[in-house]
mmCIF file of C-alpha atoms in Angstrom:
data_model
loop_
_atom_site.group_PDB
_atom_site.id
_atom_site.type_symbol
_atom_site.label_atom_id
_atom_site.label_comp_id
_atom_site.label_asym_id
_atom_site.label_seq_id
_atom_site.Cartn_x
_atom_site.Cartn_y
_atom_site.Cartn_z
ATOM 1 C CA MET A 1140 42.623 18.126 -40.907
ATOM 2 C CA GLU A 1141 44.425 20.953 -41.769
ATOM 3 C CA GLU A 1142 47.729 21.785 -42.228
ATOM 4 C CA ALA A 1143 50.732 24.821 -41.221
ATOM 5 C CA PHE A 1144 54.031 26.073 -40.866
ATOM 6 C CA VAL A 1145 55.602 28.283 -39.242
ATOM 7 C CA LYS A 1146 58.862 29.094 -39.027
ATOM 8 C CA THR A 1147 60.287 29.311 -35.071
ATOM 9 C CA PRO A 1148 63.475 29.665 -33.599
ATOM 10 C CA LEU A 1149 64.057 25.458 -33.028
ATOM 11 C CA GLY A 1150 63.087 24.799 -36.702
ATOM 12 C CA VAL A 1151 59.414 24.823 -38.635
ATOM 13 C CA ALA A 1152 56.638 23.740 -36.502
ATOM 14 C CA LYS A 1153 54.033 21.959 -37.689
ATOM 15 C CA ILE A 1154 50.112 21.967 -37.223
ATOM 16 C CA THR A 1155 47.404 20.209 -37.861
ATOM 17 C CA GLY A 1156 44.021 20.375 -36.727
ATOM 18 C CA ASP A 1157 40.727 21.999 -38.030
ATOM 19 C CA SER A 1158 37.665 24.180 -37.423
ATOM 20 C CA HIS A 1159 37.271 21.688 -34.184
ATOM 21 C CA GLY A 1160 40.449 22.419 -32.565
ATOM 22 C CA ILE A 1161 44.607 21.639 -32.756
ATOM 23 C CA ALA A 1162 45.592 17.819 -33.008
ATOM 24 C CA SER A 1163 48.904 18.609 -33.053
ATOM 25 C CA ILE A 1164 52.319 20.810 -33.112
ATOM 26 C CA ILE A 1165 55.301 19.045 -33.719
ATOM 27 C CA VAL A 1166 58.868 20.630 -34.459
ATOM 28 C CA LEU A 1167 60.825 19.273 -37.705
ATOM 29 C CA ASP A 1168 64.134 19.279 -38.323
ATOM 30 C CA THR A 1169 63.745 21.609 -41.056
ATOM 31 C CA GLU A 1170 64.047 25.303 -42.190
ATOM 32 C CA GLU A 1171 62.241 24.707 -45.056
ATOM 33 C CA ILE A 1172 58.483 25.567 -44.706
ATOM 34 C CA ARG A 1173 56.687 23.644 -47.390
ATOM 35 C CA THR A 1174 53.685 25.775 -47.946
ATOM 36 C CA ASP A 1175 52.745 29.321 -46.800
ATOM 37 C CA ILE A 1176 49.193 28.658 -47.317
ATOM 38 C CA ILE A 1177 47.637 28.738 -43.139
ATOM 39 C CA PRO A 1178 43.956 27.903 -42.862
ATOM 40 C CA GLU A 1179 41.609 29.783 -41.413
ATOM 41 C CA SER A 1180 40.888 27.466 -39.113
ATOM 42 C CA LEU A 1181 45.197 27.469 -38.098
ATOM 43 C CA GLU A 1182 45.851 31.604 -38.354
ATOM 44 C CA ASP A 1183 44.880 31.555 -33.978
ATOM 45 C CA ALA A 1184 46.834 28.838 -33.444
ATOM 46 C CA VAL A 1185 50.013 30.612 -36.231
ATOM 47 C CA TYR A 1186 49.347 33.687 -34.851
ATOM 48 C CA GLN A 1187 49.884 32.624 -30.687
ATOM 49 C CA LEU A 1188 53.146 30.139 -31.777
ATOM 50 C CA ASN A 1189 54.575 33.302 -32.227
ATOM 51 C CA GLU A 1190 53.426 35.892 -29.950
ATOM 52 C CA TYR A 1191 55.149 33.081 -27.829
ATOM 53 C CA PHE A 1192 58.206 32.557 -29.549
ATOM 54 C CA GLU A 1193 58.190 37.033 -29.163
ATOM 55 C CA GLY A 1194 58.103 36.617 -26.081
ATOM 56 C CA ILE A 1195 54.368 38.018 -25.643
ATOM 57 C CA ARG A 1196 52.323 34.761 -24.805
ATOM 58 C CA LYS A 1197 52.621 33.521 -21.849
ATOM 59 C CA GLN A 1198 49.528 31.562 -21.835
ATOM 60 C CA PHE A 1199 47.899 29.521 -25.183
ATOM 61 C CA LEU A 1200 43.930 29.916 -25.615
ATOM 62 C CA LEU A 1201 43.371 27.870 -28.625
ATOM 63 C CA ASP A 1202 40.613 24.656 -28.208
ATOM 64 C CA LEU A 1203 42.812 21.584 -27.969
ATOM 65 C CA LYS A 1204 41.784 18.149 -29.757
ATOM 66 C CA PRO A 1205 45.060 16.112 -28.932
ATOM 67 C CA GLU A 1206 44.651 12.281 -30.053
ATOM 68 C CA GLY A 1207 45.268 9.758 -26.948
ATOM 69 C CA THR A 1208 43.735 7.431 -24.212
ATOM 70 C CA GLU A 1209 42.479 8.815 -21.336
ATOM 71 C CA PHE A 1210 45.475 8.215 -19.624
ATOM 72 C CA GLN A 1211 47.254 9.950 -21.770
ATOM 73 C CA LYS A 1212 44.626 13.084 -21.552
ATOM 74 C CA ARG A 1213 44.708 13.243 -18.236
ATOM 75 C CA VAL A 1214 48.172 13.488 -17.794
ATOM 76 C CA TRP A 1215 47.952 16.801 -20.828
ATOM 77 C CA LYS A 1216 45.258 17.683 -18.467
ATOM 78 C CA ALA A 1217 47.457 18.324 -15.897
ATOM 79 C CA LEU A 1218 50.363 19.045 -17.863
ATOM 80 C CA GLN A 1219 48.800 22.072 -18.691
ATOM 81 C CA ASN A 1220 48.440 23.253 -14.677
ATOM 82 C CA ILE A 1221 52.100 23.886 -14.871
ATOM 83 C CA PRO A 1222 52.657 28.319 -15.455
ATOM 84 C CA TYR A 1223 54.965 29.677 -17.497
ATOM 85 C CA GLY A 1224 58.450 29.984 -16.184
ATOM 86 C CA GLN A 1225 57.904 27.103 -13.962
ATOM 87 C CA THR A 1226 58.985 23.358 -13.719
ATOM 88 C CA THR A 1227 57.647 20.017 -11.545
ATOM 89 C CA SER A 1228 59.108 17.295 -11.929
ATOM 90 C CA TYR A 1229 57.411 13.137 -13.223
ATOM 91 C CA LEU A 1230 56.959 12.081 -9.331
ATOM 92 C CA GLU A 1231 55.372 15.437 -8.651
ATOM 93 C CA LEU A 1232 52.982 15.401 -11.462
ATOM 94 C CA SER A 1233 52.293 11.639 -10.751
ATOM 95 C CA LYS A 1234 50.991 12.840 -6.651
ATOM 96 C CA THR A 1235 49.439 15.545 -9.058
ATOM 97 C CA LEU A 1236 47.312 12.879 -10.585
ATOM 98 C CA GLY A 1237 46.847 10.559 -7.745
ATOM 99 C CA ASP A 1238 49.305 7.935 -8.043
ATOM 100 C CA ILE A 1239 53.127 8.603 -7.047
ATOM 101 C CA LYS A 1240 53.251 4.361 -8.809
ATOM 102 C CA ALA A 1241 53.188 5.712 -11.581
ATOM 103 C CA ILE A 1242 55.911 8.312 -12.521
ATOM 104 C CA ARG A 1243 56.825 5.751 -15.340
ATOM 105 C CA ALA A 1244 53.535 6.328 -17.062
ATOM 106 C CA VAL A 1245 53.757 9.420 -16.355
ATOM 107 C CA ALA A 1246 56.776 10.191 -18.530
ATOM 108 C CA ALA A 1247 55.525 7.724 -21.175
ATOM 109 C CA ALA A 1248 52.772 10.096 -21.717
ATOM 110 C CA ASN A 1249 54.292 13.670 -21.301
ATOM 111 C CA GLY A 1250 57.110 12.031 -24.268
ATOM 112 C CA LYS A 1251 53.677 11.329 -26.669
ATOM 113 C CA ASN A 1252 52.031 15.214 -26.068
ATOM 114 C CA PRO A 1253 51.127 15.610 -29.590
ATOM 115 C CA ILE A 1254 50.617 19.437 -28.860
ATOM 116 C CA TRP A 1255 54.472 21.473 -28.264
ATOM 117 C CA ILE A 1256 54.619 24.348 -26.095
ATOM 118 C CA VAL A 1257 51.228 24.539 -25.509
ATOM 119 C CA ILE A 1258 50.590 21.628 -23.710
ATOM 120 C CA PRO A 1259 53.785 22.287 -21.816
ATOM 121 C CA CYS A 1260 56.170 19.103 -21.423
ATOM 122 C CA HIS A 1261 59.075 21.003 -21.736
ATOM 123 C CA ARG A 1262 58.266 21.847 -18.014
ATOM 124 C CA VAL A 1263 58.285 18.271 -16.784
ATOM 125 C CA ILE A 1264 62.056 18.016 -15.263
ATOM 126 C CA GLY A 1265 63.731 15.097 -13.195
ATOM 127 C CA SER A 1266 63.781 15.167 -9.140
ATOM 128 C CA ASP A 1267 67.137 16.349 -8.936
ATOM 129 C CA GLY A 1268 66.592 19.375 -11.428
ATOM 130 C CA SER A 1269 68.342 17.359 -14.573
ATOM 131 C CA LEU A 1270 67.095 17.806 -18.457
ATOM 132 C CA THR A 1271 65.839 14.523 -18.824
ATOM 133 C CA GLY A 1272 64.253 13.479 -22.307
ATOM 134 C CA TYR A 1273 62.661 15.289 -24.279
ATOM 135 C CA ALA A 1274 60.958 14.083 -27.987
ATOM 136 C CA GLY A 1275 61.653 17.708 -29.019
ATOM 137 C CA GLY A 1276 66.015 16.993 -28.007
ATOM 138 C CA LEU A 1277 67.208 18.463 -24.739
ATOM 139 C CA HIS A 1278 68.966 21.070 -26.908
ATOM 140 C CA ARG A 1279 65.163 22.518 -27.199
ATOM 141 C CA LYS A 1280 63.906 21.881 -24.201
ATOM 142 C CA GLN A 1281 66.538 24.115 -22.400
ATOM 143 C CA TRP A 1282 66.180 26.649 -24.906
ATOM 144 C CA LEU A 1283 62.312 26.823 -24.183
ATOM 145 C CA LEU A 1284 63.210 26.881 -19.683
ATOM 146 C CA GLU A 1285 66.054 30.088 -20.902
ATOM 147 C CA HIS A 1286 63.139 31.628 -22.759
ATOM 148 C CA GLU A 1287 60.304 31.790 -20.138
ATOM 149 C CA SER A 1288 62.678 32.078 -17.715
ATOM 150 C CA PRO A 1289 62.453 35.006 -15.792
ATOM 151 C CA PHE A 1290 65.899 35.178 -14.953
ATOM 152 C CA LYS A 1291 67.154 36.161 -18.137
ATOM 153 C CA GLN A 1292 71.150 35.781 -19.178
ATOM 154 C CA GLN A 1293 73.169 38.796 -19.889
ATOM 155 C CA SER A 1294 75.609 39.603 -21.818
ATOM 156 C CA LEU A 1295 79.022 40.145 -19.403
ATOM 157 C CA PHE A 1296 80.426 42.451 -22.996
#
């Protein structure tokens, strides 16, 4: 596996993968990039992630190879169907997967998502509209949802 690091508005993202696909994208609690070298196999992921943060990209076109259980992979696949700028609830996601009683398992799989932003687990909120758990921190979840919102907050001054 190869690694690349990219600065984002939410911290440094570490991308791991190879020519077969992206295995993980995680956000680090640091502003320091460990290396500026970007392996050829990860160049497209770095490019697309930068486009996302610039507000240009709304859909990722990357080969993904996350490691997890079959159930987790089903949840992560379902997450990829949540459109940019929209949200769903854990309850609705469990209904989509065909088992309303699996809501806690769905939430747990969502929390173990290894591919930050590209598999958009930040688009899952509580049934009451609240921002609930997010591995990267609720401040990042809120930032991402605002970034994707079609209704941008205007400054009064």
